[in-house]
Every structure is written in C-alpha cells, then in structure tokens.
PDB file of C-alpha atoms in Angstrom:
ATOM      1  CA  MET T   1     -20.613 -11.492  74.602  1.00  0.00           C
ATOM      2  CA  ILE T   2     -18.879  -9.492  72.032  1.00  0.00           C
ATOM      3  CA  GLU T   3     -15.154 -10.278  71.843  1.00  0.00           C
ATOM      4  CA  CYS T   4     -12.456  -7.811  69.877  1.00  0.00           C
ATOM      5  CA  TYR T   5      -9.200  -8.197  68.495  1.00  0.00           C
ATOM      6  CA  ILE T   6      -7.059  -4.942  68.326  1.00  0.00           C
ATOM      7  CA  THR T   7      -3.868  -5.408  65.936  1.00  0.00           C
ATOM      8  CA  ASP T   8      -0.232  -4.632  66.663  1.00  0.00           C
ATOM      9  CA  ARG T   9       1.964  -5.418  64.118  1.00  0.00           C
ATOM     10  CA  ALA T  10       4.769  -4.639  66.372  1.00  0.00           C
ATOM     11  CA  ALA T  11       3.567  -6.904  68.651  1.00  0.00           C
ATOM     12  CA  LEU T  12       3.347  -9.985  66.340  1.00  0.00           C
ATOM     13  CA  ALA T  13       5.679 -12.872  67.485  1.00  0.00           C
ATOM     14  CA  VAL T  14       9.162 -13.142  64.994  1.00  0.00           C
ATOM     15  CA  GLY T  15       8.022 -14.285  61.335  1.00  0.00           C
ATOM     16  CA  GLN T  16       4.322 -13.789  61.395  1.00  0.00           C
ATOM     17  CA  SER T  17       2.903 -11.558  58.973  1.00  0.00           C
ATOM     18  CA  LEU T  18      -0.287  -8.764  60.184  1.00  0.00           C
ATOM     19  CA  LEU T  19      -2.661 -10.616  57.770  1.00  0.00           C
ATOM     20  CA  ASP T  20      -2.127 -14.048  59.174  1.00  0.00           C
ATOM     21  CA  ALA T  21      -2.961 -12.949  62.589  1.00  0.00           C
ATOM     22  CA  ILE T  22      -6.085 -11.792  60.955  1.00  0.00           C
ATOM     23  CA  ALA T  23      -6.977 -14.438  59.050  1.00  0.00           C
ATOM     24  CA  ARG T  24      -6.978 -17.032  61.680  1.00  0.00           C
ATOM     25  CA  ASN T  25      -9.053 -14.932  63.837  1.00  0.00           C
ATOM     26  CA  LEU T  26     -11.402 -14.857  61.425  1.00  0.00           C
ATOM     27  CA  GLU T  27     -12.022 -18.295  61.191  1.00  0.00           C
ATOM     28  CA  SER T  28     -12.232 -19.031  64.985  1.00  0.00           C
ATOM     29  CA  GLY T  29     -11.973 -16.083  67.370  1.00  0.00           C
ATOM     30  CA  PRO T  30     -13.679 -12.557  67.931  1.00  0.00           C
ATOM     31  CA  ASP T  31     -16.384 -10.904  66.453  1.00  0.00           C
ATOM     32  CA  TRP T  32     -14.813  -7.969  65.734  1.00  0.00           C
ATOM     33  CA  ILE T  33     -11.291  -6.424  64.373  1.00  0.00           C
ATOM     34  CA  GLN T  34     -10.159  -3.538  65.481  1.00  0.00           C
ATOM     35  CA  ILE T  35      -7.137  -2.662  62.994  1.00  0.00           C
ATOM     36  CA  ARG T  36      -5.234   0.118  64.758  1.00  0.00           C
ATOM     37  CA  GLU T  37      -2.037   0.609  63.326  1.00  0.00           C
ATOM     38  CA  LYS T  38      -1.653   4.191  64.216  1.00  0.00           C
ATOM     39  CA  ASP T  39       2.065   5.061  62.990  1.00  0.00           C
ATOM     40  CA  THR T  40       0.892   3.693  58.758  1.00  0.00           C
ATOM     41  CA  THR T  41       0.009   6.387  56.199  1.00  0.00           C
ATOM     42  CA  ALA T  42      -3.328   6.892  55.797  1.00  0.00           C
ATOM     43  CA  ARG T  43      -2.699   5.109  51.954  1.00  0.00           C
ATOM     44  CA  ASP T  44      -0.728   2.061  53.927  1.00  0.00           C
ATOM     45  CA  LEU T  45      -3.638   2.092  56.185  1.00  0.00           C
ATOM     46  CA  TYR T  46      -6.654   1.610  53.418  1.00  0.00           C
ATOM     47  CA  GLU T  47      -4.014  -0.776  51.595  1.00  0.00           C
ATOM     48  CA  LEU T  48      -4.358  -2.888  54.961  1.00  0.00           C
ATOM     49  CA  VAL T  49      -8.010  -2.544  55.900  1.00  0.00           C
ATOM     50  CA  SER T  50      -8.956  -3.576  51.987  1.00  0.00           C
ATOM     51  CA  ARG T  51      -6.634  -6.501  51.941  1.00  0.00           C
ATOM     52  CA  ALA T  52      -7.962  -7.803  55.070  1.00  0.00           C
ATOM     53  CA  ILE T  53     -11.339  -7.214  54.060  1.00  0.00           C
ATOM     54  CA  GLN T  54     -10.748  -9.462  51.415  1.00  0.00           C
ATOM     55  CA  LEU T  55      -9.989 -12.486  53.314  1.00  0.00           C
ATOM     56  CA  PRO T  56     -12.260 -15.441  53.882  1.00  0.00           C
ATOM     57  CA  ASN T  57     -14.536 -14.307  56.669  1.00  0.00           C
ATOM     58  CA  PRO T  58     -17.015 -17.235  57.188  1.00  0.00           C
ATOM     59  CA  ARG T  59     -18.069 -15.766  60.650  1.00  0.00           C
ATOM     60  CA  GLY T  60     -18.801 -12.424  59.197  1.00  0.00           C
ATOM     61  CA  VAL T  61     -16.488 -10.609  61.629  1.00  0.00           C
ATOM     62  CA  LYS T  62     -16.642  -6.771  61.654  1.00  0.00           C
ATOM     63  CA  PHE T  63     -14.016  -4.695  60.628  1.00  0.00           C
ATOM     64  CA  LEU T  64     -13.211  -1.484  62.815  1.00  0.00           C
ATOM     65  CA  VAL T  65     -10.390   1.135  61.745  1.00  0.00           C
ATOM     66  CA  ASN T  66      -9.221   3.563  64.503  1.00  0.00           C
ATOM     67  CA  GLY T  67      -9.485   6.713  64.387  1.00  0.00           C
ATOM     68  CA  ARG T  68      -9.617   7.134  60.224  1.00  0.00           C
ATOM     69  CA  VAL T  69     -13.317   7.542  59.355  1.00  0.00           C
ATOM     70  CA  ASP T  70     -12.082   8.407  56.114  1.00  0.00           C
ATOM     71  CA  VAL T  71     -10.504   5.203  55.363  1.00  0.00           C
ATOM     72  CA  ALA T  72     -12.918   2.868  56.849  1.00  0.00           C
ATOM     73  CA  LEU T  73     -15.273   4.381  54.847  1.00  0.00           C
ATOM     74  CA  ALA T  74     -13.029   3.912  51.528  1.00  0.00           C
ATOM     75  CA  ALA T  75     -12.430   0.916  52.671  1.00  0.00           C
ATOM     76  CA  GLY T  76     -15.945  -0.557  53.054  1.00  0.00           C
ATOM     77  CA  ALA T  77     -14.994  -1.468  56.996  1.00  0.00           C
ATOM     78  CA  GLY T  78     -18.562  -1.882  59.146  1.00  0.00           C
ATOM     79  CA  GLY T  79     -16.816   1.099  61.973  1.00  0.00           C
ATOM     80  CA  VAL T  80     -14.063   3.021  63.295  1.00  0.00           C
ATOM     81  CA  HIS T  81     -13.018   3.094  66.250  1.00  0.00           C
ATOM     82  CA  LEU T  82     -12.218   6.813  68.045  1.00  0.00           C
ATOM     83  CA  PRO T  83      -9.449   7.463  70.746  1.00  0.00           C
ATOM     84  CA  ALA T  84     -10.538   9.585  73.439  1.00  0.00           C
ATOM     85  CA  ASN T  85     -10.996  13.250  72.875  1.00  0.00           C
ATOM     86  CA  SER T  86     -11.738  12.790  69.023  1.00  0.00           C
ATOM     87  CA  PRO T  87     -14.541  14.757  67.643  1.00  0.00           C
ATOM     88  CA  PRO T  88     -17.931  13.321  69.207  1.00  0.00           C
ATOM     89  CA  PRO T  89     -19.581  10.192  67.097  1.00  0.00           C
ATOM     90  CA  ARG T  90     -22.448  12.226  66.457  1.00  0.00           C
ATOM     91  CA  TYR T  91     -20.677  14.213  64.104  1.00  0.00           C
ATOM     92  CA  TRP T  92     -20.007  11.230  61.530  1.00  0.00           C
ATOM     93  CA  ARG T  93     -23.216  10.305  61.889  1.00  0.00           C
ATOM     94  CA  GLU T  94     -24.020  12.437  58.888  1.00  0.00           C
ATOM     95  CA  ILE T  95     -21.721  11.241  56.507  1.00  0.00           C
ATOM     96  CA  THR T  96     -21.406   7.321  57.532  1.00  0.00           C
ATOM     97  CA  PRO T  97     -24.231   4.788  56.658  1.00  0.00           C
ATOM     98  CA  PRO T  98     -27.044   3.028  58.574  1.00  0.00           C
ATOM     99  CA  GLY T  99     -25.199   0.094  60.827  1.00  0.00           C
ATOM    100  CA  PHE T 100     -21.920   1.806  60.698  1.00  0.00           C
ATOM    101  CA  ALA T 101     -20.532   1.208  64.211  1.00  0.00           C
ATOM    102  CA  ILE T 102     -18.424   4.432  65.793  1.00  0.00           C
ATOM    103  CA  GLY T 103     -16.563   3.099  69.091  1.00  0.00           C
ATOM    104  CA  VAL T 104     -15.199   5.469  71.712  1.00  0.00           C
ATOM    105  CA  SER T 105     -11.557   4.947  74.027  1.00  0.00           C
ATOM    106  CA  CYS T 106     -12.975   5.715  77.770  1.00  0.00           C
ATOM    107  CA  HIS T 107     -11.063   5.728  81.094  1.00  0.00           C
ATOM    108  CA  ALA T 108     -13.575   7.019  83.214  1.00  0.00           C
ATOM    109  CA  ILE T 109     -17.020   6.319  84.438  1.00  0.00           C
ATOM    110  CA  GLU T 110     -17.925  10.507  82.943  1.00  0.00           C
ATOM    111  CA  GLU T 111     -16.356   9.398  79.657  1.00  0.00           C
ATOM    112  CA  VAL T 112     -18.513   6.647  79.147  1.00  0.00           C
ATOM    113  CA  LEU T 113     -21.931   8.772  79.692  1.00  0.00           C
ATOM    114  CA  GLN T 114     -20.344  11.049  77.294  1.00  0.00           C
ATOM    115  CA  ALA T 115     -19.879   8.933  74.669  1.00  0.00           C
ATOM    116  CA  GLU T 116     -23.491   7.278  74.986  1.00  0.00           C
ATOM    117  CA  ARG T 117     -24.585  10.990  75.178  1.00  0.00           C
ATOM    118  CA  GLU T 118     -22.828  11.717  72.025  1.00  0.00           C
ATOM    119  CA  GLY T 119     -24.116   9.135  69.727  1.00  0.00           C
ATOM    120  CA  ALA T 120     -21.398   5.873  70.019  1.00  0.00           C
ATOM    121  CA  SER T 121     -22.110   2.540  69.659  1.00  0.00           C
ATOM    122  CA  TYR T 122     -20.146   1.284  72.141  1.00  0.00           C
ATOM    123  CA  ALA T 123     -17.350   2.161  74.654  1.00  0.00           C
ATOM    124  CA  LEU T 124     -13.840   0.550  75.306  1.00  0.00           C
ATOM    125  CA  PHE T 125     -13.214   1.183  79.126  1.00  0.00           C
ATOM    126  CA  GLY T 126      -9.709   0.397  80.564  1.00  0.00           C
ATOM    127  CA  PRO T 127      -7.301  -0.553  81.496  1.00  0.00           C
ATOM    128  CA  VAL T 128      -8.943  -2.176  83.564  1.00  0.00           C
ATOM    129  CA  PHE T 129      -5.664  -4.386  84.248  1.00  0.00           C
ATOM    130  CA  ALA T 130      -1.966  -3.555  83.900  1.00  0.00           C
ATOM    131  CA  PRO T 131      -1.508  -3.885  80.123  1.00  0.00           C
ATOM    132  CA  LEU T 132       0.225  -6.646  78.744  1.00  0.00           C
ATOM    133  CA  SER T 133       0.847  -5.518  75.185  1.00  0.00           C
ATOM    134  CA  LYS T 134       2.153  -1.779  75.586  1.00  0.00           C
ATOM    135  CA  SER T 135       2.819   0.464  78.519  1.00  0.00           C
ATOM    136  CA  SER T 136       0.340   2.306  79.531  1.00  0.00           C
ATOM    137  CA  GLY T 137       0.339   5.593  81.945  1.00  0.00           C
ATOM    138  CA  LEU T 138      -3.262   5.057  83.517  1.00  0.00           C
ATOM    139  CA  HIS T 139      -4.014   3.078  86.615  1.00  0.00           C
ATOM    140  CA  PRO T 140      -5.953   0.006  86.131  1.00  0.00           C
ATOM    141  CA  ARG T 141      -9.302   0.664  87.034  1.00  0.00           C
ATOM    142  CA  GLY T 142     -10.351  -2.621  88.278  1.00  0.00           C
ATOM    143  CA  LEU T 143     -13.285  -4.662  88.127  1.00  0.00           C
ATOM    144  CA  VAL T 144     -15.484  -2.451  90.567  1.00  0.00           C
ATOM    145  CA  GLU T 145     -14.921   0.307  88.539  1.00  0.00           C
ATOM    146  CA  LEU T 146     -15.908  -1.641  84.726  1.00  0.00           C
ATOM    147  CA  GLY T 147     -19.088  -2.664  86.588  1.00  0.00           C
ATOM    148  CA  ARG T 148     -19.841   0.822  87.021  1.00  0.00           C
ATOM    149  CA  ALA T 149     -19.135   1.484  83.950  1.00  0.00           C
ATOM    150  CA  ALA T 150     -21.184  -0.968  82.398  1.00  0.00           C
ATOM    151  CA  ALA T 151     -24.016   0.102  84.649  1.00  0.00           C
ATOM    152  CA  SER T 152     -24.248   3.397  83.612  1.00  0.00           C
ATOM    153  CA  VAL T 153     -25.084   2.668  80.180  1.00  0.00           C
ATOM    154  CA  LYS T 154     -27.312   1.636  77.656  1.00  0.00           C
ATOM    155  CA  ILE T 155     -24.801   1.057  74.988  1.00  0.00           C
ATOM    156  CA  PRO T 156     -22.220  -1.985  75.512  1.00  0.00           C
ATOM    157  CA  VAL T 157     -18.967  -1.692  77.189  1.00  0.00           C
ATOM    158  CA  LEU T 158     -16.141  -3.643  76.852  1.00  0.00           C
ATOM    159  CA  ALA T 159     -13.224  -4.339  79.231  1.00  0.00           C
ATOM    160  CA  LEU T 160      -9.619  -3.286  77.406  1.00  0.00           C
ATOM    161  CA  GLY T 161      -6.289  -3.682  79.577  1.00  0.00           C
ATOM    162  CA  GLY T 162      -4.460  -6.881  80.526  1.00  0.00           C
ATOM    163  CA  ILE T 163      -7.458  -9.312  79.607  1.00  0.00           C
ATOM    164  CA  THR T 164      -6.268 -12.976  79.793  1.00  0.00           C
ATOM    165  CA  ARG T 165      -8.325 -16.153  79.435  1.00  0.00           C
ATOM    166  CA  GLU T 166      -8.132 -16.317  82.921  1.00  0.00           C
ATOM    167  CA  ASN T 167      -9.594 -12.955  84.149  1.00  0.00           C
ATOM    168  CA  MET T 168     -12.272 -13.150  81.175  1.00  0.00           C
ATOM    169  CA  PRO T 169     -14.883 -14.524  83.412  1.00  0.00           C
ATOM    170  CA  ALA T 170     -14.791 -12.146  86.120  1.00  0.00           C
ATOM    171  CA  CYS T 171     -14.837  -9.230  83.544  1.00  0.00           C
ATOM    172  CA  ILE T 172     -18.313 -10.551  82.118  1.00  0.00           C
ATOM    173  CA  SER T 173     -19.223 -11.216  85.810  1.00  0.00           C
ATOM    174  CA  ALA T 174     -19.036  -7.486  86.375  1.00  0.00           C
ATOM    175  CA  GLY T 175     -21.557  -6.954  83.616  1.00  0.00           C
ATOM    176  CA  THR T 176     -19.377  -5.715  80.603  1.00  0.00           C
ATOM    177  CA  ALA T 177     -20.926  -6.471  77.290  1.00  0.00           C
ATOM    178  CA  GLY T 178     -17.623  -8.139  76.493  1.00  0.00           C
ATOM    179  CA  ILE T 179     -13.366  -7.755  76.256  1.00  0.00           C
ATOM    180  CA  ALA T 180     -11.266  -6.239  73.612  1.00  0.00           C
ATOM    181  CA  ALA T 181      -7.793  -7.513  73.348  1.00  0.00           C
ATOM    182  CA  ILE T 182      -4.365  -7.591  71.772  1.00  0.00           C
ATOM    183  CA  SER T 183      -2.283  -9.978  73.216  1.00  0.00           C
ATOM    184  CA  LEU T 184      -4.981 -12.534  73.842  1.00  0.00           C
ATOM    185  CA  TYR T 185      -5.628 -12.870  69.852  1.00  0.00           C
ATOM    186  CA  GLN T 186      -2.027 -12.140  68.369  1.00  0.00           C
ATOM    187  CA  GLY T 187      -0.492 -15.483  69.926  1.00  0.00           C
ATOM    188  CA  SER T 188       1.659 -17.502  67.860  1.00  0.00           C
ATOM    189  CA  PRO T 189       0.005 -19.327  65.088  1.00  0.00           C
ATOM    190  CA  ALA T 190      -0.282 -22.804  66.749  1.00  0.00           C
ATOM    191  CA  ARG T 191      -2.258 -21.377  69.815  1.00  0.00           C
ATOM    192  CA  GLU T 192      -5.824 -22.495  70.107  1.00  0.00           C
ATOM    193  CA  PRO T 193      -8.196 -19.882  69.447  1.00  0.00           C
ATOM    194  CA  VAL T 194      -9.845 -18.410  72.781  1.00  0.00           C
ATOM    195  CA  ARG T 195     -13.973 -18.688  73.068  1.00  0.00           C
ATOM    196  CA  ILE T 196     -15.792 -18.182  76.473  1.00  0.00           C
ATOM    197  CA  SER T 197     -19.590 -18.463  77.133  1.00  0.00           C
ATOM    198  CA  PRO T 198     -21.189 -15.755  79.056  1.00  0.00           C
TER     199      PRO T 198
END
C-alpha cells in the first residue's frame, strides 16, 4: 500500500514548522511526501523542497512537488503532482528523467481513464469522504466510486479526502493502491506514526 502525505503549512499546529512535520514523517509514516504549498513563489518553493530533500531520509521517501515541474526538476525531487486540467503528463516526459513520477488529481472515473491514457504514473481520486483539512465544493465520491475508479485502470489510484485511521482499511478493501492525506500525517509531534498493513 502507498501512503502519501500532502503538506499544508496553514493547517499545522501552533508552533510547529513544516520542515519539522516533514522530518517526522521521513522517520516513520508515508512512502511519498507531496509538497503542496500553492501560495508560495517558485523561489520559495524551491528553497523549501531543497531543504526538505536534505533532511535525513532513512526510508527513501519520495518527494513530489505540486504543480511545478520546473521546481521539482531544479530541486531534485522524485516527481510532480499535476492539478486537474494541467497539461497532459506525456508532455512532460520529454524533459523529465526516467523514473520521474507524474501524478494527476482526478474527481471522476473518466478523468482517471484520461490520466492513464495521457501517461500518468498514478492518480489521486477524491474526495472519497468529506475533506478534514479544507473545504471542497466537490461532493464526496464514496467507496463504491473509488473502487470503480481503481478497477478501471492499471496505474495506482490513491484515495484522497477525509482519510482517517478508521476508514483507511475500507479504502484498501475497495481496491485502491493507497491513500493520500493532509490531516492524517500533520498531527501534533507527539502523535504516533500511522501505518497499516494491506
């Protein structure tokens, strides 16, 4: 099972830095960390990603950058996550190295199918449940729709939106390859790391 921590410094506990949260999750927790600080400049995002990549990473967690292929490449990240309606992944394959992950946000089965056709490495599908960390104008898709989306393609589909310790097993049982979340990984420093067996 793939676990992906999506960062959001605005949702951090008071007194907690984003780099501290990233460092904690590098020690134990997710397999991927998507740095998703949309309101930063390209320069500041590059600095953040570069500093995060320099942190001790004993488990070889993969770093993804939200929406900025240029920043991901410049900082040496392992991939990029493209928001919906971005240029197709295949356009970026000519300038990215082998093994560079390119993910896509999807909200419908048709979008998951399109992501696969256009060369995505994986898809985030959601919101499966009502999001915990931010408001969304999208209606929750539910476990049945999640399962249909995952079964419709060969690329990994990760569940996103309202993911908790309690509903993670249901997402996996529905057929998804993993989960992606903000709140699940961005709790207080004293919180126990989250792991779940497939």
